[in-house]
């Protein structure tokens, strides 16, 4: 089962950003909104399939991240840390 996970961090201080919204999408077929935990971590395997996805992170008071493209593969949970 493919998946994505990582941390959302402040680009200047590297501190974790808790309660940030992470958007995982591959266009009109799949979009999921996640919230980071107290350590700035997000994790998703439910409903995700192999293929390309765009990830963004946002939280009030921080700059919204640029979209990051990653490709998921079967049997692998792909890590992508996001800096805002």
mmCIF file of N, CA and C in Angstrom:
data_model
loop_
_atom_site.group_PDB
_atom_site.id
_atom_site.type_symbol
_atom_site.label_atom_id
_atom_site.label_comp_id
_atom_site.label_asym_id
_atom_site.label_seq_id
_atom_site.Cartn_x
_atom_site.Cartn_y
_atom_site.Cartn_z
ATOM 1 N N UNK A 1 0.848 -1.177 0.000
ATOM 2 C CA UNK A 1 0.000 0.000 0.000
ATOM 3 C C UNK A 1 0.896 1.244 0.000
ATOM 4 N N UNK A 2 0.751 2.122 -0.983
ATOM 5 C CA UNK A 2 1.561 3.334 -1.006
ATOM 6 C C UNK A 2 1.054 4.362 0.005
ATOM 7 N N UNK A 3 1.909 5.306 0.334
ATOM 8 C CA UNK A 3 1.522 6.367 1.243
ATOM 9 C C UNK A 3 2.517 7.501 1.216
ATOM 10 N N UNK A 4 2.192 8.573 1.934
ATOM 11 C CA UNK A 4 3.084 9.726 2.078
ATOM 12 C C UNK A 4 3.144 10.116 3.543
ATOM 13 N N UNK A 5 4.276 10.649 3.947
ATOM 14 C CA UNK A 5 4.426 11.144 5.308
ATOM 15 C C UNK A 5 5.568 12.155 5.333
ATOM 16 N N UNK A 6 5.638 12.912 6.392
ATOM 17 C CA UNK A 6 6.726 13.863 6.559
ATOM 18 C C UNK A 6 6.410 14.856 7.660
ATOM 19 N N UNK A 7 7.205 15.897 7.695
ATOM 20 C CA UNK A 7 7.067 16.946 8.706
ATOM 21 C C UNK A 7 6.900 18.288 8.015
ATOM 22 N N UNK A 8 6.125 19.161 8.643
ATOM 23 C CA UNK A 8 6.006 20.544 8.196
ATOM 24 C C UNK A 8 6.787 21.376 9.197
ATOM 25 N N UNK A 9 7.747 22.158 8.661
ATOM 26 C CA UNK A 9 8.646 22.926 9.529
ATOM 27 C C UNK A 9 8.745 24.370 9.060
ATOM 28 N N UNK A 10 9.072 25.234 10.010
ATOM 29 C CA UNK A 10 9.338 26.633 9.709
ATOM 30 C C UNK A 10 10.625 26.701 8.884
ATOM 31 N N UNK A 11 10.574 27.379 7.742
ATOM 32 C CA UNK A 11 11.738 27.443 6.856
ATOM 33 C C UNK A 11 12.920 28.170 7.486
ATOM 34 N N UNK A 12 12.659 29.110 8.391
ATOM 35 C CA UNK A 12 13.742 29.886 9.006
ATOM 36 C C UNK A 12 14.351 29.200 10.226
ATOM 37 N N UNK A 13 13.483 28.615 11.065
ATOM 38 C CA UNK A 13 13.962 28.080 12.345
ATOM 39 C C UNK A 13 14.032 26.557 12.387
ATOM 40 N N UNK A 14 13.427 25.896 11.414
ATOM 41 C CA UNK A 14 13.327 24.430 11.378
ATOM 42 C C UNK A 14 12.415 23.869 12.472
ATOM 43 N N UNK A 15 11.697 24.731 13.172
ATOM 44 C CA UNK A 15 10.775 24.276 14.223
ATOM 45 C C UNK A 15 9.535 23.647 13.589
ATOM 46 N N UNK A 16 8.994 22.632 14.238
ATOM 47 C CA UNK A 16 7.783 21.966 13.772
ATOM 48 C C UNK A 16 6.606 22.936 13.780
ATOM 49 N N UNK A 17 5.733 22.791 12.796
ATOM 50 C CA UNK A 17 4.509 23.586 12.737
ATOM 51 C C UNK A 17 3.342 22.647 13.001
ATOM 52 N N UNK A 18 2.766 22.747 14.194
ATOM 53 C CA UNK A 18 1.637 21.878 14.529
ATOM 54 C C UNK A 18 0.345 22.473 13.982
ATOM 55 N N UNK A 19 -0.598 21.606 13.696
ATOM 56 C CA UNK A 19 -1.925 21.966 13.186
ATOM 57 C C UNK A 19 -1.887 22.652 11.826
ATOM 58 N N UNK A 20 -0.831 22.420 11.049
ATOM 59 C CA UNK A 20 -0.795 22.920 9.673
ATOM 60 C C UNK A 20 -1.688 22.027 8.814
ATOM 61 N N UNK A 21 -2.269 22.595 7.781
ATOM 62 C CA UNK A 21 -3.076 21.827 6.838
ATOM 63 C C UNK A 21 -2.196 21.375 5.687
ATOM 64 N N UNK A 22 -2.132 20.077 5.476
ATOM 65 C CA UNK A 22 -1.392 19.506 4.354
ATOM 66 C C UNK A 22 -2.415 19.004 3.345
ATOM 67 N N UNK A 23 -2.287 19.466 2.108
ATOM 68 C CA UNK A 23 -3.174 19.034 1.037
ATOM 69 C C UNK A 23 -2.424 18.062 0.133
ATOM 70 N N UNK A 24 -3.006 16.893 -0.081
ATOM 71 C CA UNK A 24 -2.438 15.869 -0.963
ATOM 72 C C UNK A 24 -3.444 15.682 -2.093
ATOM 73 N N UNK A 25 -3.014 15.941 -3.336
ATOM 74 C CA UNK A 25 -3.945 15.842 -4.457
ATOM 75 C C UNK A 25 -3.262 15.345 -5.720
ATOM 76 N N UNK A 26 -4.042 14.679 -6.542
ATOM 77 C CA UNK A 26 -3.562 14.322 -7.878
ATOM 78 C C UNK A 26 -4.537 14.855 -8.917
ATOM 79 N N UNK A 27 -5.130 15.984 -8.626
ATOM 80 C CA UNK A 27 -6.096 16.606 -9.537
ATOM 81 C C UNK A 27 -7.508 16.304 -9.112
ATOM 82 N N UNK A 28 -8.368 16.045 -10.074
ATOM 83 C CA UNK A 28 -9.779 15.848 -9.761
ATOM 84 C C UNK A 28 -10.098 14.449 -9.237
ATOM 85 N N UNK A 29 -9.129 13.525 -9.271
ATOM 86 C CA UNK A 29 -9.397 12.152 -8.842
ATOM 87 C C UNK A 29 -9.262 11.933 -7.340
ATOM 88 N N UNK A 30 -8.379 12.691 -6.672
ATOM 89 C CA UNK A 30 -8.121 12.465 -5.255
ATOM 90 C C UNK A 30 -7.610 13.745 -4.603
ATOM 91 N N UNK A 31 -8.236 14.150 -3.521
ATOM 92 C CA UNK A 31 -7.752 15.250 -2.695
ATOM 93 C C UNK A 31 -8.042 14.899 -1.245
ATOM 94 N N UNK A 32 -7.022 15.030 -0.404
ATOM 95 C CA UNK A 32 -7.172 14.750 1.027
ATOM 96 C C UNK A 32 -6.523 15.892 1.801
ATOM 97 N N UNK A 33 -7.183 16.326 2.877
ATOM 98 C CA UNK A 33 -6.655 17.376 3.754
ATOM 99 C C UNK A 33 -6.285 16.737 5.086
ATOM 100 N N UNK A 34 -5.056 16.960 5.517
ATOM 101 C CA UNK A 34 -4.556 16.403 6.768
ATOM 102 C C UNK A 34 -4.120 17.541 7.673
ATOM 103 N N UNK A 35 -4.041 17.275 8.966
ATOM 104 C CA UNK A 35 -3.494 18.233 9.923
ATOM 105 C C UNK A 35 -2.274 17.619 10.588
ATOM 106 N N UNK A 36 -1.238 18.423 10.742
ATOM 107 C CA UNK A 36 -0.045 17.923 11.405
ATOM 108 C C UNK A 36 -0.291 17.782 12.905
ATOM 109 N N UNK A 37 0.436 16.856 13.515
ATOM 110 C CA UNK A 37 0.325 16.653 14.957
ATOM 111 C C UNK A 37 1.220 17.651 15.701
ATOM 112 N N UNK A 38 1.386 17.465 16.991
ATOM 113 C CA UNK A 38 2.173 18.410 17.805
ATOM 114 C C UNK A 38 3.655 18.429 17.424
ATOM 115 N N UNK A 39 4.103 17.400 16.705
ATOM 116 C CA UNK A 39 5.489 17.344 16.232
ATOM 117 C C UNK A 39 5.629 17.824 14.788
ATOM 118 N N UNK A 40 4.530 18.293 14.199
ATOM 119 C CA UNK A 40 4.546 18.754 12.816
ATOM 120 C C UNK A 40 4.468 17.629 11.800
ATOM 121 N N UNK A 41 4.130 16.422 12.248
ATOM 122 C CA UNK A 41 4.111 15.256 11.359
ATOM 123 C C UNK A 41 2.735 15.033 10.730
ATOM 124 N N UNK A 42 2.752 14.604 9.460
ATOM 125 C CA UNK A 42 1.542 14.161 8.782
ATOM 126 C C UNK A 42 1.795 12.764 8.212
ATOM 127 N N UNK A 43 0.714 12.011 7.964
ATOM 128 C CA UNK A 43 0.840 10.630 7.497
ATOM 129 C C UNK A 43 -0.447 10.251 6.778
ATOM 130 N N UNK A 44 -0.324 9.660 5.598
ATOM 131 C CA UNK A 44 -1.510 9.251 4.854
ATOM 132 C C UNK A 44 -1.232 7.986 4.063
ATOM 133 N N UNK A 45 -2.075 6.969 4.251
ATOM 134 C CA UNK A 45 -2.062 5.778 3.402
ATOM 135 C C UNK A 45 -3.473 5.467 2.905
ATOM 136 N N UNK A 46 -4.489 5.853 3.652
ATOM 137 C CA UNK A 46 -5.873 5.528 3.307
ATOM 138 C C UNK A 46 -6.301 6.218 2.007
ATOM 139 N N UNK A 47 -6.720 5.413 1.049
ATOM 140 C CA UNK A 47 -7.279 5.944 -0.183
ATOM 141 C C UNK A 47 -6.268 6.356 -1.236
ATOM 142 N N UNK A 48 -4.990 6.315 -0.900
ATOM 143 C CA UNK A 48 -3.965 6.764 -1.842
ATOM 144 C C UNK A 48 -3.515 5.582 -2.698
ATOM 145 N N UNK A 49 -3.259 5.854 -3.966
ATOM 146 C CA UNK A 49 -2.804 4.802 -4.868
ATOM 147 C C UNK A 49 -1.477 5.221 -5.495
ATOM 148 N N UNK A 50 -0.899 4.340 -6.271
ATOM 149 C CA UNK A 50 0.367 4.654 -6.933
ATOM 150 C C UNK A 50 0.178 5.803 -7.915
ATOM 151 N N UNK A 51 1.193 6.661 -7.999
ATOM 152 C CA UNK A 51 1.145 7.733 -8.989
ATOM 153 C C UNK A 51 1.633 9.059 -8.453
ATOM 154 N N UNK A 52 1.539 10.105 -9.277
ATOM 155 C CA UNK A 52 2.020 11.431 -8.887
ATOM 156 C C UNK A 52 0.993 12.192 -8.038
ATOM 157 N N UNK A 53 1.497 12.928 -7.057
ATOM 158 C CA UNK A 53 0.675 13.759 -6.184
ATOM 159 C C UNK A 53 1.376 15.090 -5.950
ATOM 160 N N UNK A 54 0.574 16.134 -5.756
ATOM 161 C CA UNK A 54 1.089 17.424 -5.320
ATOM 162 C C UNK A 54 0.775 17.584 -3.846
ATOM 163 N N UNK A 55 1.765 18.086 -3.082
ATOM 164 C CA UNK A 55 1.587 18.354 -1.659
ATOM 165 C C UNK A 55 1.831 19.830 -1.402
ATOM 166 N N UNK A 56 0.996 20.430 -0.563
ATOM 167 C CA UNK A 56 1.215 21.782 -0.079
ATOM 168 C C UNK A 56 0.899 21.816 1.407
ATOM 169 N N UNK A 57 1.467 22.788 2.096
ATOM 170 C CA UNK A 57 1.187 22.983 3.522
ATOM 171 C C UNK A 57 0.852 24.446 3.753
ATOM 172 N N UNK A 58 -0.086 24.685 4.659
ATOM 173 C CA UNK A 58 -0.496 26.049 4.960
ATOM 174 C C UNK A 58 -0.902 26.163 6.423
ATOM 175 N N UNK A 59 -0.646 27.336 6.986
ATOM 176 C CA UNK A 59 -1.122 27.666 8.326
ATOM 177 C C UNK A 59 -1.081 29.179 8.460
ATOM 178 N N UNK A 60 -2.098 29.728 9.095
ATOM 179 C CA UNK A 60 -2.156 31.164 9.316
ATOM 180 C C UNK A 60 -0.893 31.625 10.036
ATOM 181 N N UNK A 61 -0.284 32.703 9.530
ATOM 182 C CA UNK A 61 0.935 33.237 10.127
ATOM 183 C C UNK A 61 2.208 32.737 9.460
ATOM 184 N N UNK A 62 2.063 31.779 8.528
ATOM 185 C CA UNK A 62 3.205 31.221 7.800
ATOM 186 C C UNK A 62 2.968 31.363 6.304
ATOM 187 N N UNK A 63 4.030 31.346 5.540
ATOM 188 C CA UNK A 63 3.917 31.372 4.087
ATOM 189 C C UNK A 63 3.459 29.997 3.606
ATOM 190 N N UNK A 64 2.442 29.962 2.742
ATOM 191 C CA UNK A 64 2.006 28.693 2.172
ATOM 192 C C UNK A 64 3.122 28.133 1.307
ATOM 193 N N UNK A 65 3.389 26.855 1.448
ATOM 194 C CA UNK A 65 4.480 26.235 0.698
ATOM 195 C C UNK A 65 4.165 26.192 -0.794
ATOM 196 N N UNK A 66 5.206 26.126 -1.589
ATOM 197 C CA UNK A 66 5.043 25.839 -3.002
ATOM 198 C C UNK A 66 4.587 24.396 -3.126
ATOM 199 N N UNK A 67 3.857 24.054 -4.186
ATOM 200 C CA UNK A 67 3.477 22.652 -4.367
ATOM 201 C C UNK A 67 4.703 21.782 -4.631
ATOM 202 N N UNK A 68 4.730 20.617 -4.003
ATOM 203 C CA UNK A 68 5.804 19.651 -4.212
ATOM 204 C C UNK A 68 5.223 18.451 -4.930
ATOM 205 N N UNK A 69 5.882 18.005 -5.989
ATOM 206 C CA UNK A 69 5.439 16.828 -6.714
ATOM 207 C C UNK A 69 6.203 15.614 -6.223
ATOM 208 N N UNK A 70 5.477 14.563 -5.894
ATOM 209 C CA UNK A 70 6.122 13.297 -5.552
ATOM 210 C C UNK A 70 5.321 12.171 -6.164
ATOM 211 N N UNK A 71 5.962 11.041 -6.362
ATOM 212 C CA UNK A 71 5.312 9.872 -6.942
ATOM 213 C C UNK A 71 5.337 8.735 -5.936
ATOM 214 N N UNK A 72 4.167 8.199 -5.647
ATOM 215 C CA UNK A 72 4.071 7.072 -4.724
ATOM 216 C C UNK A 72 4.220 5.759 -5.490
ATOM 217 N N UNK A 73 4.745 4.747 -4.794
ATOM 218 C CA UNK A 73 4.899 3.419 -5.385
ATOM 219 C C UNK A 73 4.345 2.379 -4.420
ATOM 220 N N UNK A 74 3.938 1.258 -4.961
ATOM 221 C CA UNK A 74 3.365 0.173 -4.151
ATOM 222 C C UNK A 74 4.360 -0.295 -3.107
ATOM 223 N N UNK A 75 3.888 -0.500 -1.897
ATOM 224 C CA UNK A 75 4.722 -1.038 -0.831
ATOM 225 C C UNK A 75 5.662 -0.041 -0.186
ATOM 226 N N UNK A 76 5.565 1.224 -0.562
ATOM 227 C CA UNK A 76 6.481 2.242 -0.036
ATOM 228 C C UNK A 76 5.690 3.436 0.482
ATOM 229 N N UNK A 77 6.068 3.932 1.640
ATOM 230 C CA UNK A 77 5.526 5.180 2.153
ATOM 231 C C UNK A 77 6.594 6.240 1.932
ATOM 232 N N UNK A 78 6.311 7.195 1.052
ATOM 233 C CA UNK A 78 7.284 8.183 0.617
ATOM 234 C C UNK A 78 7.319 9.367 1.576
ATOM 235 N N UNK A 79 8.526 9.757 1.999
ATOM 236 C CA UNK A 79 8.689 10.893 2.914
ATOM 237 C C UNK A 79 8.908 12.176 2.130
ATOM 238 N N UNK A 80 8.188 13.230 2.536
ATOM 239 C CA UNK A 80 8.421 14.565 1.998
ATOM 240 C C UNK A 80 8.233 15.575 3.108
ATOM 241 N N UNK A 81 9.333 16.183 3.557
ATOM 242 C CA UNK A 81 9.259 17.267 4.535
ATOM 243 C C UNK A 81 8.956 18.555 3.787
ATOM 244 N N UNK A 82 8.118 19.392 4.393
ATOM 245 C CA UNK A 82 7.672 20.631 3.766
ATOM 246 C C UNK A 82 8.081 21.788 4.666
ATOM 247 N N UNK A 83 8.659 22.812 4.065
ATOM 248 C CA UNK A 83 9.109 23.989 4.813
ATOM 249 C C UNK A 83 8.282 25.185 4.403
ATOM 250 N N UNK A 84 7.644 25.839 5.407
ATOM 251 C CA UNK A 84 6.803 27.015 5.146
ATOM 252 C C UNK A 84 7.412 28.238 5.776
#
